[in-house]
Amino acid sequence: SLEIVRCAQRGDVLALSQLIDELAPWVARICGGIALEHGDDAAQEALVQILRDLSELREPGALRGWARRIAVHFCPALLVISRTTSFT
């Protein structure tokens, strides 16, 4: 809900927890479909970035689109890192 997002933006720990509970499975599905076997790692990194940047979200109603953009951004980056480190 919009009120949960607003409270989370103000640092309310309970609201942050509710937001994570709501977003985590959704972000995991996005990342799993893109990063495949690295989907869990990509989802974790995306959730950290979402929480870190939450205060920058101007419109709480745009949370899902904003979070999706962050999640999609992390998947290819993680794949590149895993490919370059898997041969060393």
PDB file of N, CA and C in Angstrom:
ATOM      1  N   SER A   1       0.829  -1.185   0.000  1.00  0.00           N
ATOM      2  CA  SER A   1       0.000   0.000   0.000  1.00  0.00           C
ATOM      3  C   SER A   1       0.874   1.250   0.000  1.00  0.00           C
ATOM      4  N   LEU A   2       0.299   2.333  -0.401  1.00  0.00           N
ATOM      5  CA  LEU A   2       1.043   3.589  -0.487  1.00  0.00           C
ATOM      6  C   LEU A   2       1.524   4.052   0.885  1.00  0.00           C
ATOM      7  N   GLU A   3       0.718   3.829   1.898  1.00  0.00           N
ATOM      8  CA  GLU A   3       1.104   4.265   3.244  1.00  0.00           C
ATOM      9  C   GLU A   3       2.315   3.473   3.752  1.00  0.00           C
ATOM     10  N   ILE A   4       2.393   2.202   3.436  1.00  0.00           N
ATOM     11  CA  ILE A   4       3.556   1.397   3.833  1.00  0.00           C
ATOM     12  C   ILE A   4       4.810   1.948   3.173  1.00  0.00           C
ATOM     13  N   VAL A   5       4.723   2.295   1.901  1.00  0.00           N
ATOM     14  CA  VAL A   5       5.875   2.854   1.180  1.00  0.00           C
ATOM     15  C   VAL A   5       6.299   4.170   1.820  1.00  0.00           C
ATOM     16  N   ARG A   6       5.341   5.033   2.098  1.00  0.00           N
ATOM     17  CA  ARG A   6       5.669   6.328   2.712  1.00  0.00           C
ATOM     18  C   ARG A   6       6.332   6.144   4.083  1.00  0.00           C
ATOM     19  N   CYS A   7       5.788   5.229   4.886  1.00  0.00           N
ATOM     20  CA  CYS A   7       6.378   4.969   6.208  1.00  0.00           C
ATOM     21  C   CYS A   7       7.783   4.383   6.069  1.00  0.00           C
ATOM     22  N   ALA A   8       7.959   3.482   5.123  1.00  0.00           N
ATOM     23  CA  ALA A   8       9.282   2.891   4.892  1.00  0.00           C
ATOM     24  C   ALA A   8      10.274   3.964   4.461  1.00  0.00           C
ATOM     25  N   GLN A   9       9.825   4.904   3.652  1.00  0.00           N
ATOM     26  CA  GLN A   9      10.700   5.993   3.216  1.00  0.00           C
ATOM     27  C   GLN A   9      11.148   6.854   4.398  1.00  0.00           C
ATOM     28  N   ARG A  10      10.318   6.919   5.423  1.00  0.00           N
ATOM     29  CA  ARG A  10      10.672   7.686   6.618  1.00  0.00           C
ATOM     30  C   ARG A  10      11.497   6.869   7.609  1.00  0.00           C
ATOM     31  N   GLY A  11      11.781   5.599   7.275  1.00  0.00           N
ATOM     32  CA  GLY A  11      12.636   4.778   8.122  1.00  0.00           C
ATOM     33  C   GLY A  11      11.906   3.889   9.105  1.00  0.00           C
ATOM     34  N   ASP A  12      10.597   3.757   8.997  1.00  0.00           N
ATOM     35  CA  ASP A  12       9.819   2.887   9.871  1.00  0.00           C
ATOM     36  C   ASP A  12      10.231   1.435   9.634  1.00  0.00           C
ATOM     37  N   VAL A  13      10.784   0.809  10.656  1.00  0.00           N
ATOM     38  CA  VAL A  13      11.333  -0.544  10.527  1.00  0.00           C
ATOM     39  C   VAL A  13      10.250  -1.562  10.187  1.00  0.00           C
ATOM     40  N   LEU A  14       9.094  -1.450  10.815  1.00  0.00           N
ATOM     41  CA  LEU A  14       7.999  -2.376  10.530  1.00  0.00           C
ATOM     42  C   LEU A  14       7.539  -2.230   9.077  1.00  0.00           C
ATOM     43  N   ALA A  15       7.431  -1.009   8.604  1.00  0.00           N
ATOM     44  CA  ALA A  15       7.034  -0.772   7.219  1.00  0.00           C
ATOM     45  C   ALA A  15       8.087  -1.316   6.252  1.00  0.00           C
ATOM     46  N   LEU A  16       9.363  -1.139   6.576  1.00  0.00           N
ATOM     47  CA  LEU A  16      10.436  -1.689   5.737  1.00  0.00           C
ATOM     48  C   LEU A  16      10.324  -3.209   5.661  1.00  0.00           C
ATOM     49  N   SER A  17      10.055  -3.846   6.790  1.00  0.00           N
ATOM     50  CA  SER A  17       9.894  -5.295   6.825  1.00  0.00           C
ATOM     51  C   SER A  17       8.710  -5.739   5.974  1.00  0.00           C
ATOM     52  N   GLN A  18       7.596  -5.025   6.086  1.00  0.00           N
ATOM     53  CA  GLN A  18       6.420  -5.349   5.274  1.00  0.00           C
ATOM     54  C   GLN A  18       6.710  -5.158   3.790  1.00  0.00           C
ATOM     55  N   LEU A  19       7.439  -4.136   3.468  1.00  0.00           N
ATOM     56  CA  LEU A  19       7.785  -3.866   2.082  1.00  0.00           C
ATOM     57  C   LEU A  19       8.676  -4.977   1.518  1.00  0.00           C
ATOM     58  N   ILE A  20       9.636  -5.410   2.298  1.00  0.00           N
ATOM     59  CA  ILE A  20      10.499  -6.517   1.871  1.00  0.00           C
ATOM     60  C   ILE A  20       9.676  -7.777   1.661  1.00  0.00           C
ATOM     61  N   ASP A  21       8.775  -8.075   2.618  1.00  0.00           N
ATOM     62  CA  ASP A  21       7.924  -9.261   2.493  1.00  0.00           C
ATOM     63  C   ASP A  21       7.080  -9.213   1.222  1.00  0.00           C
ATOM     64  N   GLU A  22       6.628  -8.020   0.866  1.00  0.00           N
ATOM     65  CA  GLU A  22       5.806  -7.856  -0.321  1.00  0.00           C
ATOM     66  C   GLU A  22       6.627  -7.935  -1.603  1.00  0.00           C
ATOM     67  N   LEU A  23       7.790  -7.318  -1.616  1.00  0.00           N
ATOM     68  CA  LEU A  23       8.586  -7.228  -2.841  1.00  0.00           C
ATOM     69  C   LEU A  23       9.470  -8.442  -3.118  1.00  0.00           C
ATOM     70  N   ALA A  24       9.949  -9.095  -2.078  1.00  0.00           N
ATOM     71  CA  ALA A  24      10.953 -10.159  -2.257  1.00  0.00           C
ATOM     72  C   ALA A  24      10.526 -11.256  -3.235  1.00  0.00           C
ATOM     73  N   PRO A  25       9.351 -11.858  -3.088  1.00  0.00           N
ATOM     74  CA  PRO A  25       8.995 -12.916  -4.047  1.00  0.00           C
ATOM     75  C   PRO A  25       8.830 -12.393  -5.473  1.00  0.00           C
ATOM     76  N   TRP A  26       8.316 -11.192  -5.598  1.00  0.00           N
ATOM     77  CA  TRP A  26       8.109 -10.588  -6.914  1.00  0.00           C
ATOM     78  C   TRP A  26       9.439 -10.287  -7.594  1.00  0.00           C
ATOM     79  N   VAL A  27      10.371  -9.690  -6.849  1.00  0.00           N
ATOM     80  CA  VAL A  27      11.710  -9.400  -7.379  1.00  0.00           C
ATOM     81  C   VAL A  27      12.433 -10.704  -7.715  1.00  0.00           C
ATOM     82  N   ALA A  28      12.266 -11.730  -6.892  1.00  0.00           N
ATOM     83  CA  ALA A  28      12.900 -13.028  -7.156  1.00  0.00           C
ATOM     84  C   ALA A  28      12.397 -13.642  -8.465  1.00  0.00           C
ATOM     85  N   ARG A  29      11.114 -13.493  -8.750  1.00  0.00           N
ATOM     86  CA  ARG A  29      10.577 -14.022 -10.021  1.00  0.00           C
ATOM     87  C   ARG A  29      11.160 -13.268 -11.214  1.00  0.00           C
ATOM     88  N   ILE A  30      11.283 -11.972 -11.081  1.00  0.00           N
ATOM     89  CA  ILE A  30      11.863 -11.172 -12.169  1.00  0.00           C
ATOM     90  C   ILE A  30      13.308 -11.598 -12.404  1.00  0.00           C
ATOM     91  N   CYS A  31      14.086 -11.634 -11.344  1.00  0.00           N
ATOM     92  CA  CYS A  31      15.515 -11.950 -11.465  1.00  0.00           C
ATOM     93  C   CYS A  31      15.738 -13.405 -11.875  1.00  0.00           C
ATOM     94  N   GLY A  32      14.912 -14.300 -11.372  1.00  0.00           N
ATOM     95  CA  GLY A  32      15.050 -15.715 -11.733  1.00  0.00           C
ATOM     96  C   GLY A  32      14.844 -15.950 -13.214  1.00  0.00           C
ATOM     97  N   GLY A  33      13.926 -15.210 -13.811  1.00  0.00           N
ATOM     98  CA  GLY A  33      13.665 -15.357 -15.234  1.00  0.00           C
ATOM     99  C   GLY A  33      14.761 -14.789 -16.121  1.00  0.00           C
ATOM    100  N   ILE A  34      15.547 -13.891 -15.573  1.00  0.00           N
ATOM    101  CA  ILE A  34      16.613 -13.255 -16.356  1.00  0.00           C
ATOM    102  C   ILE A  34      17.971 -13.860 -16.034  1.00  0.00           C
ATOM    103  N   ALA A  35      18.284 -13.956 -14.752  1.00  0.00           N
ATOM    104  CA  ALA A  35      19.626 -14.385 -14.335  1.00  0.00           C
ATOM    105  C   ALA A  35      19.728 -15.889 -14.114  1.00  0.00           C
ATOM    106  N   LEU A  36      18.618 -16.604 -14.266  1.00  0.00           N
ATOM    107  CA  LEU A  36      18.569 -18.062 -14.158  1.00  0.00           C
ATOM    108  C   LEU A  36      19.191 -18.557 -12.859  1.00  0.00           C
ATOM    109  N   GLU A  37      20.294 -19.305 -12.932  1.00  0.00           N
ATOM    110  CA  GLU A  37      20.868 -19.883 -11.708  1.00  0.00           C
ATOM    111  C   GLU A  37      21.439 -18.836 -10.749  1.00  0.00           C
ATOM    112  N   HIS A  38      21.590 -17.623 -11.219  1.00  0.00           N
ATOM    113  CA  HIS A  38      22.068 -16.534 -10.362  1.00  0.00           C
ATOM    114  C   HIS A  38      20.924 -15.621  -9.916  1.00  0.00           C
ATOM    115  N   GLY A  39      19.703 -16.089 -10.129  1.00  0.00           N
ATOM    116  CA  GLY A  39      18.530 -15.297  -9.808  1.00  0.00           C
ATOM    117  C   GLY A  39      18.426 -14.907  -8.345  1.00  0.00           C
ATOM    118  N   ASP A  40      18.762 -15.832  -7.442  1.00  0.00           N
ATOM    119  CA  ASP A  40      18.683 -15.515  -6.012  1.00  0.00           C
ATOM    120  C   ASP A  40      19.660 -14.407  -5.635  1.00  0.00           C
ATOM    121  N   ASP A  41      20.871 -14.494  -6.165  1.00  0.00           N
ATOM    122  CA  ASP A  41      21.872 -13.457  -5.879  1.00  0.00           C
ATOM    123  C   ASP A  41      21.446 -12.113  -6.464  1.00  0.00           C
ATOM    124  N   ALA A  42      20.927 -12.141  -7.685  1.00  0.00           N
ATOM    125  CA  ALA A  42      20.481 -10.905  -8.319  1.00  0.00           C
ATOM    126  C   ALA A  42      19.317 -10.296  -7.547  1.00  0.00           C
ATOM    127  N   ALA A  43      18.401 -11.133  -7.083  1.00  0.00           N
ATOM    128  CA  ALA A  43      17.257 -10.633  -6.313  1.00  0.00           C
ATOM    129  C   ALA A  43      17.718 -10.010  -5.009  1.00  0.00           C
ATOM    130  N   GLN A  44      18.661 -10.641  -4.351  1.00  0.00           N
ATOM    131  CA  GLN A  44      19.171 -10.092  -3.093  1.00  0.00           C
ATOM    132  C   GLN A  44      19.836  -8.739  -3.332  1.00  0.00           C
ATOM    133  N   GLU A  45      20.666  -8.647  -4.347  1.00  0.00           N
ATOM    134  CA  GLU A  45      21.334  -7.383  -4.657  1.00  0.00           C
ATOM    135  C   GLU A  45      20.320  -6.305  -5.040  1.00  0.00           C
ATOM    136  N   ALA A  46      19.307  -6.701  -5.815  1.00  0.00           N
ATOM    137  CA  ALA A  46      18.282  -5.741  -6.223  1.00  0.00           C
ATOM    138  C   ALA A  46      17.504  -5.231  -5.016  1.00  0.00           C
ATOM    139  N   LEU A  47      17.139  -6.120  -4.095  1.00  0.00           N
ATOM    140  CA  LEU A  47      16.407  -5.696  -2.899  1.00  0.00           C
ATOM    141  C   LEU A  47      17.234  -4.744  -2.045  1.00  0.00           C
ATOM    142  N   VAL A  48      18.517  -5.021  -1.923  1.00  0.00           N
ATOM    143  CA  VAL A  48      19.390  -4.110  -1.169  1.00  0.00           C
ATOM    144  C   VAL A  48      19.387  -2.738  -1.815  1.00  0.00           C
ATOM    145  N   GLN A  49      19.504  -2.698  -3.140  1.00  0.00           N
ATOM    146  CA  GLN A  49      19.516  -1.412  -3.853  1.00  0.00           C
ATOM    147  C   GLN A  49      18.172  -0.703  -3.739  1.00  0.00           C
ATOM    148  N   ILE A  50      17.089  -1.453  -3.828  1.00  0.00           N
ATOM    149  CA  ILE A  50      15.753  -0.867  -3.690  1.00  0.00           C
ATOM    150  C   ILE A  50      15.614  -0.204  -2.326  1.00  0.00           C
ATOM    151  N   LEU A  51      16.018  -0.895  -1.281  1.00  0.00           N
ATOM    152  CA  LEU A  51      15.914  -0.326   0.062  1.00  0.00           C
ATOM    153  C   LEU A  51      16.861   0.854   0.242  1.00  0.00           C
ATOM    154  N   ARG A  52      18.032   0.754  -0.313  1.00  0.00           N
ATOM    155  CA  ARG A  52      19.013   1.835  -0.210  1.00  0.00           C
ATOM    156  C   ARG A  52      18.508   3.117  -0.882  1.00  0.00           C
ATOM    157  N   ASP A  53      17.842   2.956  -2.007  1.00  0.00           N
ATOM    158  CA  ASP A  53      17.400   4.116  -2.796  1.00  0.00           C
ATOM    159  C   ASP A  53      15.937   4.486  -2.571  1.00  0.00           C
ATOM    160  N   LEU A  54      15.271   3.837  -1.639  1.00  0.00           N
ATOM    161  CA  LEU A  54      13.844   4.054  -1.440  1.00  0.00           C
ATOM    162  C   LEU A  54      13.492   5.516  -1.196  1.00  0.00           C
ATOM    163  N   SER A  55      14.342   6.226  -0.526  1.00  0.00           N
ATOM    164  CA  SER A  55      14.052   7.634  -0.238  1.00  0.00           C
ATOM    165  C   SER A  55      14.015   8.483  -1.508  1.00  0.00           C
ATOM    166  N   GLU A  56      14.610   7.999  -2.590  1.00  0.00           N
ATOM    167  CA  GLU A  56      14.632   8.738  -3.853  1.00  0.00           C
ATOM    168  C   GLU A  56      13.368   8.533  -4.689  1.00  0.00           C
ATOM    169  N   LEU A  57      12.547   7.559  -4.318  1.00  0.00           N
ATOM    170  CA  LEU A  57      11.299   7.304  -5.039  1.00  0.00           C
ATOM    171  C   LEU A  57      10.345   8.463  -4.785  1.00  0.00           C
ATOM    172  N   ARG A  58      10.000   9.188  -5.828  1.00  0.00           N
ATOM    173  CA  ARG A  58       9.161  10.384  -5.674  1.00  0.00           C
ATOM    174  C   ARG A  58       7.691  10.052  -5.529  1.00  0.00           C
ATOM    175  N   GLU A  59       7.232   9.032  -6.245  1.00  0.00           N
ATOM    176  CA  GLU A  59       5.817   8.679  -6.244  1.00  0.00           C
ATOM    177  C   GLU A  59       5.650   7.248  -5.723  1.00  0.00           C
ATOM    178  N   PRO A  60       5.165   7.094  -4.492  1.00  0.00           N
ATOM    179  CA  PRO A  60       5.011   5.747  -3.921  1.00  0.00           C
ATOM    180  C   PRO A  60       4.172   4.802  -4.784  1.00  0.00           C
ATOM    181  N   GLY A  61       3.245   5.345  -5.554  1.00  0.00           N
ATOM    182  CA  GLY A  61       2.432   4.505  -6.432  1.00  0.00           C
ATOM    183  C   GLY A  61       3.213   3.897  -7.579  1.00  0.00           C
ATOM    184  N   ALA A  62       4.408   4.399  -7.829  1.00  0.00           N
ATOM    185  CA  ALA A  62       5.255   3.886  -8.906  1.00  0.00           C
ATOM    186  C   ALA A  62       6.267   2.856  -8.400  1.00  0.00           C
ATOM    187  N   LEU A  63       6.084   2.389  -7.171  1.00  0.00           N
ATOM    188  CA  LEU A  63       7.055   1.481  -6.546  1.00  0.00           C
ATOM    189  C   LEU A  63       7.372   0.269  -7.412  1.00  0.00           C
ATOM    190  N   ARG A  64       6.353  -0.417  -7.895  1.00  0.00           N
ATOM    191  CA  ARG A  64       6.592  -1.662  -8.651  1.00  0.00           C
ATOM    192  C   ARG A  64       7.385  -1.412  -9.934  1.00  0.00           C
ATOM    193  N   GLY A  65       7.040  -0.400 -10.687  1.00  0.00           N
ATOM    194  CA  GLY A  65       7.776  -0.102 -11.917  1.00  0.00           C
ATOM    195  C   GLY A  65       9.209   0.301 -11.633  1.00  0.00           C
ATOM    196  N   TRP A  66       9.385   1.100 -10.598  1.00  0.00           N
ATOM    197  CA  TRP A  66      10.716   1.549 -10.183  1.00  0.00           C
ATOM    198  C   TRP A  66      11.561   0.366  -9.709  1.00  0.00           C
ATOM    199  N   ALA A  67      10.961  -0.501  -8.884  1.00  0.00           N
ATOM    200  CA  ALA A  67      11.677  -1.673  -8.362  1.00  0.00           C
ATOM    201  C   ALA A  67      12.009  -2.650  -9.495  1.00  0.00           C
ATOM    202  N   ARG A  68      11.105  -2.792 -10.439  1.00  0.00           N
ATOM    203  CA  ARG A  68      11.356  -3.689 -11.575  1.00  0.00           C
ATOM    204  C   ARG A  68      12.561  -3.204 -12.383  1.00  0.00           C
ATOM    205  N   ARG A  69      12.637  -1.911 -12.586  1.00  0.00           N
ATOM    206  CA  ARG A  69      13.776  -1.354 -13.343  1.00  0.00           C
ATOM    207  C   ARG A  69      15.088  -1.660 -12.630  1.00  0.00           C
ATOM    208  N   ILE A  70      15.107  -1.530 -11.326  1.00  0.00           N
ATOM    209  CA  ILE A  70      16.312  -1.843 -10.549  1.00  0.00           C
ATOM    210  C   ILE A  70      16.631  -3.325 -10.658  1.00  0.00           C
ATOM    211  N   ALA A  71      15.631  -4.185 -10.500  1.00  0.00           N
ATOM    212  CA  ALA A  71      15.853  -5.636 -10.569  1.00  0.00           C
ATOM    213  C   ALA A  71      16.391  -6.044 -11.935  1.00  0.00           C
ATOM    214  N   VAL A  72      15.789  -5.529 -12.986  1.00  0.00           N
ATOM    215  CA  VAL A  72      16.227  -5.868 -14.342  1.00  0.00           C
ATOM    216  C   VAL A  72      17.655  -5.377 -14.581  1.00  0.00           C
ATOM    217  N   HIS A  73      18.007  -4.262 -13.997  1.00  0.00           N
ATOM    218  CA  HIS A  73      19.356  -3.718 -14.135  1.00  0.00           C
ATOM    219  C   HIS A  73      20.400  -4.636 -13.489  1.00  0.00           C
ATOM    220  N   PHE A  74      20.091  -5.223 -12.355  1.00  0.00           N
ATOM    221  CA  PHE A  74      21.071  -6.044 -11.636  1.00  0.00           C
ATOM    222  C   PHE A  74      21.316  -7.401 -12.281  1.00  0.00           C
ATOM    223  N   CYS A  75      20.332  -7.942 -12.976  1.00  0.00           N
ATOM    224  CA  CYS A  75      20.488  -9.292 -13.532  1.00  0.00           C
ATOM    225  C   CYS A  75      21.602  -9.409 -14.565  1.00  0.00           C
ATOM    226  N   PRO A  76      21.623  -8.606 -15.613  1.00  0.00           N
ATOM    227  CA  PRO A  76      22.725  -8.720 -16.581  1.00  0.00           C
ATOM    228  C   PRO A  76      24.083  -8.410 -15.958  1.00  0.00           C
ATOM    229  N   ALA A  77      24.129  -7.448 -15.052  1.00  0.00           N
ATOM    230  CA  ALA A  77      25.402  -7.109 -14.414  1.00  0.00           C
ATOM    231  C   ALA A  77      25.942  -8.298 -13.631  1.00  0.00           C
ATOM    232  N   LEU A  78      25.075  -8.995 -12.930  1.00  0.00           N
ATOM    233  CA  LEU A  78      25.503 -10.161 -12.155  1.00  0.00           C
ATOM    234  C   LEU A  78      25.956 -11.295 -13.071  1.00  0.00           C
ATOM    235  N   LEU A  79      25.273 -11.458 -14.196  1.00  0.00           N
ATOM    236  CA  LEU A  79      25.679 -12.496 -15.149  1.00  0.00           C
ATOM    237  C   LEU A  79      27.070 -12.227 -15.707  1.00  0.00           C
ATOM    238  N   VAL A  80      27.362 -10.985 -16.017  1.00  0.00           N
ATOM    239  CA  VAL A  80      28.683 -10.624 -16.531  1.00  0.00           C
ATOM    240  C   VAL A  80      29.748 -10.912 -15.480  1.00  0.00           C
ATOM    241  N   ILE A  81      29.489 -10.534 -14.250  1.00  0.00           N
ATOM    242  CA  ILE A  81      30.446 -10.777 -13.158  1.00  0.00           C
ATOM    243  C   ILE A  81      30.660 -12.261 -12.967  1.00  0.00           C
ATOM    244  N   SER A  82      29.581 -13.061 -12.989  1.00  0.00           N
ATOM    245  CA  SER A  82      29.737 -14.493 -12.757  1.00  0.00           C
ATOM    246  C   SER A  82      30.494 -15.163 -13.892  1.00  0.00           C
ATOM    247  N   ARG A  83      30.303 -14.689 -15.108  1.00  0.00           N
ATOM    248  CA  ARG A  83      31.015 -15.269 -16.249  1.00  0.00           C
ATOM    249  C   ARG A  83      32.509 -14.952 -16.189  1.00  0.00           C
ATOM    250  N   THR A  84      32.849 -13.746 -15.752  1.00  0.00           N
ATOM    251  CA  THR A  84      34.257 -13.368 -15.707  1.00  0.00           C
ATOM    252  C   THR A  84      34.990 -13.993 -14.526  1.00  0.00           C
ATOM    253  N   THR A  85      34.263 -14.347 -13.468  1.00  0.00           N
ATOM    254  CA  THR A  85      34.922 -14.932 -12.299  1.00  0.00           C
ATOM    255  C   THR A  85      34.858 -16.446 -12.280  1.00  0.00           C
ATOM    256  N   SER A  86      34.025 -17.059 -13.116  1.00  0.00           N
ATOM    257  CA  SER A  86      33.898 -18.507 -13.066  1.00  0.00           C
ATOM    258  C   SER A  86      35.084 -19.227 -13.705  1.00  0.00           C
ATOM    259  N   PHE A  87      35.893 -18.531 -14.469  1.00  0.00           N
ATOM    260  CA  PHE A  87      37.024 -19.169 -15.125  1.00  0.00           C
ATOM    261  C   PHE A  87      38.343 -18.934 -14.391  1.00  0.00           C
ATOM    262  N   THR A  88      38.297 -18.235 -13.264  1.00  0.00           N
ATOM    263  CA  THR A  88      39.535 -17.963 -12.550  1.00  0.00           C
ATOM    264  C   THR A  88      39.699 -18.871 -11.378  1.00  0.00           C
TER     265      THR A  88
END
